[in-house]
Amino acid sequence: MSLEPVPDDLVAASRAYRRTLGTFATGVCVMTASTPDGGIGLTANSFASVSLNPRLILWSIARDAERHAAFASAERFGVHVLGADDRARAERFAFGDARLAPDDLTDAEGAPRLRDVLARLECVTHERHEVGDHTVIIGRVVDFQGEPGPALTYFRGGFGRLGVEGEQA
């Protein structure tokens, strides 16, 4: 297999870079936070574990994103790992209405908690770092839960699913 060279044209190089990053399959999460106008959500695949002790995770958001100010200033936020059949919700919070409706949520204090997700982590913002054109948000996990089942994945610009053979749904 031969690798493509980096194009000289900046726009073409940017597209090629995004395609290259897209070869890394990721899970799909919806981040949630409270604002003065109510809860909001944002689809992200830039989520990763940082530390088991203390429990720390990170994710990043583009500084030019419409919802950047709300998430970059939030003291608490939720991370919701989506199940394999939740593509519509991933697309909604990526491209559609970001506002959370009462039917979207469970009854809970703290960061908004979405119903019917594969896993949920509630975080307190631990650190924020401006890196390149993104803000990296590190969260200290204060509550979490997970359910069995296949996960929604994102690979080369498309959604897929990943499960463990023999796992009970």
mmCIF file of C-alpha atoms in Angstrom:
data_model
loop_
_atom_site.group_PDB
_atom_site.id
_atom_site.type_symbol
_atom_site.label_atom_id
_atom_site.label_comp_id
_atom_site.label_asym_id
_atom_site.label_seq_id
_atom_site.Cartn_x
_atom_site.Cartn_y
_atom_site.Cartn_z
ATOM 1 C CA MET A 1 0.000 0.000 0.000
ATOM 2 C CA SER A 2 1.379 3.445 -0.868
ATOM 3 C CA LEU A 3 0.399 6.581 1.007
ATOM 4 C CA GLU A 4 -0.837 9.718 -0.732
ATOM 5 C CA PRO A 5 1.586 12.673 -0.660
ATOM 6 C CA VAL A 6 0.460 15.893 0.997
ATOM 7 C CA PRO A 7 -0.914 18.256 -1.687
ATOM 8 C CA ASP A 8 0.737 21.659 -2.162
ATOM 9 C CA ASP A 9 -2.600 23.504 -2.324
ATOM 10 C CA LEU A 10 -3.741 24.528 1.198
ATOM 11 C CA VAL A 11 -7.439 23.705 0.621
ATOM 12 C CA ALA A 12 -6.618 20.323 -0.897
ATOM 13 C CA ALA A 13 -4.158 19.641 1.920
ATOM 14 C CA SER A 14 -6.838 20.472 4.489
ATOM 15 C CA ARG A 15 -9.300 18.059 2.837
ATOM 16 C CA ALA A 16 -6.631 15.362 2.620
ATOM 17 C CA TYR A 17 -5.792 15.858 6.295
ATOM 18 C CA ARG A 18 -9.459 15.455 7.292
ATOM 19 C CA ARG A 19 -9.704 12.279 5.165
ATOM 20 C CA THR A 20 -6.574 10.950 6.850
ATOM 21 C CA LEU A 21 -7.974 11.651 10.325
ATOM 22 C CA GLY A 22 -11.198 9.961 9.236
ATOM 23 C CA THR A 23 -9.368 6.639 8.960
ATOM 24 C CA PHE A 24 -9.378 6.480 12.756
ATOM 25 C CA ALA A 25 -12.699 4.921 13.762
ATOM 26 C CA THR A 26 -14.226 6.523 16.846
ATOM 27 C CA GLY A 27 -17.255 6.211 19.032
ATOM 28 C CA VAL A 28 -19.910 8.913 18.868
ATOM 29 C CA CYS A 29 -20.849 11.015 21.896
ATOM 30 C CA VAL A 30 -23.284 13.791 22.632
ATOM 31 C CA MET A 31 -21.932 16.362 25.068
ATOM 32 C CA THR A 32 -24.471 18.308 27.116
ATOM 33 C CA ALA A 33 -24.296 21.471 29.192
ATOM 34 C CA SER A 34 -26.668 23.902 30.825
ATOM 35 C CA THR A 35 -27.013 27.474 29.627
ATOM 36 C CA PRO A 36 -29.212 30.335 30.894
ATOM 37 C CA ASP A 37 -31.623 29.410 28.073
ATOM 38 C CA GLY A 38 -31.717 25.682 28.962
ATOM 39 C CA GLY A 39 -29.685 22.600 28.134
ATOM 40 C CA ILE A 40 -27.864 22.094 24.848
ATOM 41 C CA GLY A 41 -26.203 19.154 23.122
ATOM 42 C CA LEU A 42 -23.334 18.712 20.682
ATOM 43 C CA THR A 43 -22.220 15.605 18.809
ATOM 44 C CA ALA A 44 -18.509 14.911 19.212
ATOM 45 C CA ASN A 45 -16.068 12.145 18.444
ATOM 46 C CA SER A 46 -13.076 13.897 20.015
ATOM 47 C CA PHE A 47 -13.543 12.095 23.339
ATOM 48 C CA ALA A 48 -10.812 10.167 25.167
ATOM 49 C CA SER A 49 -9.911 8.826 28.568
ATOM 50 C CA VAL A 50 -6.982 10.612 30.235
ATOM 51 C CA SER A 51 -6.586 9.056 33.686
ATOM 52 C CA LEU A 52 -8.170 6.360 35.848
ATOM 53 C CA ASN A 53 -7.030 7.915 39.128
ATOM 54 C CA PRO A 54 -8.179 10.594 39.263
ATOM 55 C CA ARG A 55 -10.953 9.874 36.761
ATOM 56 C CA LEU A 56 -10.282 12.342 33.949
ATOM 57 C CA ILE A 57 -11.517 12.513 30.341
ATOM 58 C CA LEU A 58 -11.014 15.049 27.555
ATOM 59 C CA TRP A 59 -12.764 16.267 24.482
ATOM 60 C CA SER A 60 -12.298 19.223 22.167
ATOM 61 C CA ILE A 61 -14.479 21.767 20.427
ATOM 62 C CA ALA A 62 -13.595 24.125 17.583
ATOM 63 C CA ARG A 63 -13.292 27.710 18.769
ATOM 64 C CA ASP A 64 -15.383 28.893 15.812
ATOM 65 C CA ALA A 65 -18.224 26.461 16.639
ATOM 66 C CA GLU A 66 -21.579 28.089 17.337
ATOM 67 C CA ARG A 67 -21.822 26.321 20.726
ATOM 68 C CA HIS A 68 -18.191 26.927 21.766
ATOM 69 C CA ALA A 69 -18.899 29.673 24.311
ATOM 70 C CA ALA A 70 -21.493 27.589 26.146
ATOM 71 C CA PHE A 71 -19.302 24.495 26.428
ATOM 72 C CA ALA A 72 -16.019 26.330 27.033
ATOM 73 C CA SER A 73 -17.548 28.185 29.983
ATOM 74 C CA ALA A 74 -19.578 25.301 31.458
ATOM 75 C CA GLU A 75 -18.502 24.202 34.917
ATOM 76 C CA ARG A 76 -20.287 20.842 34.472
ATOM 77 C CA PHE A 77 -20.998 18.814 31.354
ATOM 78 C CA GLY A 78 -22.277 15.406 30.366
ATOM 79 C CA VAL A 79 -20.747 12.868 27.993
ATOM 80 C CA HIS A 80 -23.216 10.423 26.424
ATOM 81 C CA VAL A 81 -21.893 7.500 24.365
ATOM 82 C CA LEU A 82 -24.492 6.616 21.740
ATOM 83 C CA GLY A 83 -25.695 3.132 20.922
ATOM 84 C CA ALA A 84 -25.525 1.689 17.418
ATOM 85 C CA ASP A 85 -29.127 2.578 16.570
ATOM 86 C CA ASP A 86 -28.841 6.237 17.585
ATOM 87 C CA ARG A 87 -27.668 7.811 14.326
ATOM 88 C CA ALA A 88 -30.651 10.208 14.197
ATOM 89 C CA ARG A 89 -29.713 11.697 17.570
ATOM 90 C CA ALA A 90 -26.062 12.012 16.513
ATOM 91 C CA GLU A 91 -27.122 13.899 13.389
ATOM 92 C CA ARG A 92 -29.579 16.069 15.301
ATOM 93 C CA PHE A 93 -26.930 17.381 17.680
ATOM 94 C CA ALA A 94 -24.330 17.664 14.913
ATOM 95 C CA PHE A 95 -26.445 19.586 12.411
ATOM 96 C CA GLY A 96 -29.888 20.273 13.868
ATOM 97 C CA ASP A 97 -31.521 21.806 16.885
ATOM 98 C CA ALA A 98 -29.064 21.769 19.799
ATOM 99 C CA ARG A 99 -31.632 22.632 22.464
ATOM 100 C CA LEU A 100 -32.595 19.864 24.859
ATOM 101 C CA ALA A 101 -36.302 19.201 25.355
ATOM 102 C CA PRO A 102 -37.719 17.729 28.572
ATOM 103 C CA ASP A 103 -38.372 14.428 26.716
ATOM 104 C CA ASP A 104 -34.634 14.167 25.919
ATOM 105 C CA LEU A 105 -33.645 14.076 29.579
ATOM 106 C CA THR A 106 -33.787 11.899 32.649
ATOM 107 C CA ASP A 107 -34.590 13.418 36.031
ATOM 108 C CA ALA A 108 -31.222 14.380 37.499
ATOM 109 C CA GLU A 109 -29.296 17.197 39.088
ATOM 110 C CA GLY A 110 -26.067 18.531 37.598
ATOM 111 C CA ALA A 111 -25.295 18.394 33.893
ATOM 112 C CA PRO A 112 -28.202 17.503 31.581
ATOM 113 C CA ARG A 113 -28.488 13.710 31.241
ATOM 114 C CA LEU A 114 -29.814 12.178 28.022
ATOM 115 C CA ARG A 115 -32.122 9.175 28.115
ATOM 116 C CA ASP A 116 -31.354 5.818 26.525
ATOM 117 C CA VAL A 117 -27.600 5.990 25.956
ATOM 118 C CA LEU A 118 -24.923 3.308 25.983
ATOM 119 C CA ALA A 119 -22.867 5.127 28.622
ATOM 120 C CA ARG A 120 -23.054 8.395 30.529
ATOM 121 C CA LEU A 121 -20.411 10.360 32.378
ATOM 122 C CA GLU A 122 -21.081 13.489 34.374
ATOM 123 C CA CYS A 123 -18.051 15.756 34.633
ATOM 124 C CA VAL A 124 -16.868 18.855 36.417
ATOM 125 C CA THR A 125 -14.562 20.946 34.260
ATOM 126 C CA HIS A 126 -11.024 20.338 35.503
ATOM 127 C CA GLU A 127 -8.963 22.297 32.933
ATOM 128 C CA ARG A 128 -9.354 24.118 29.623
ATOM 129 C CA HIS A 129 -6.582 24.577 27.075
ATOM 130 C CA GLU A 130 -6.571 26.606 23.870
ATOM 131 C CA VAL A 131 -4.740 24.377 21.390
ATOM 132 C CA GLY A 132 -4.597 25.260 17.701
ATOM 133 C CA ASP A 133 -8.115 26.114 16.554
ATOM 134 C CA HIS A 134 -9.804 24.110 19.348
ATOM 135 C CA THR A 135 -10.418 24.275 23.073
ATOM 136 C CA VAL A 136 -9.493 21.055 24.847
ATOM 137 C CA ILE A 137 -11.736 20.486 27.844
ATOM 138 C CA ILE A 138 -10.582 18.099 30.549
ATOM 139 C CA GLY A 139 -13.307 16.859 32.846
ATOM 140 C CA ARG A 140 -13.171 15.167 36.233
ATOM 141 C CA VAL A 141 -15.752 12.384 36.211
ATOM 142 C CA VAL A 142 -18.078 12.627 39.219
ATOM 143 C CA ASP A 143 -20.684 10.068 38.139
ATOM 144 C CA PHE A 144 -20.901 7.405 35.444
ATOM 145 C CA GLN A 145 -22.864 4.418 34.230
ATOM 146 C CA GLY A 146 -22.748 2.067 31.259
ATOM 147 C CA GLU A 147 -25.061 -0.430 29.584
ATOM 148 C CA PRO A 148 -24.316 -3.437 27.377
ATOM 149 C CA GLY A 149 -24.897 -3.176 23.635
ATOM 150 C CA PRO A 150 -23.248 -2.202 20.368
ATOM 151 C CA ALA A 151 -21.856 1.313 19.907
ATOM 152 C CA LEU A 152 -22.419 3.874 17.173
ATOM 153 C CA THR A 153 -19.134 4.516 15.377
ATOM 154 C CA TYR A 154 -17.834 7.076 12.903
ATOM 155 C CA PHE A 155 -15.336 6.132 10.178
ATOM 156 C CA ARG A 156 -14.405 7.916 6.935
ATOM 157 C CA GLY A 157 -17.373 10.261 7.114
ATOM 158 C CA GLY A 158 -19.979 7.580 7.798
ATOM 159 C CA PHE A 159 -21.719 5.921 10.709
ATOM 160 C CA GLY A 160 -21.344 2.273 11.632
ATOM 161 C CA ARG A 161 -21.671 -0.051 14.581
ATOM 162 C CA LEU A 162 -19.326 -2.011 16.760
ATOM 163 C CA GLY A 163 -20.204 -4.678 19.265
ATOM 164 C CA VAL A 164 -18.539 -7.466 21.128
ATOM 165 C CA GLU A 165 -19.441 -10.976 19.993
ATOM 166 C CA GLY A 166 -21.421 -12.748 22.674
ATOM 167 C CA GLU A 167 -22.275 -9.579 24.628
ATOM 168 C CA GLN A 168 -25.856 -9.380 25.788
ATOM 169 C CA ALA A 169 -27.728 -6.376 24.377
#
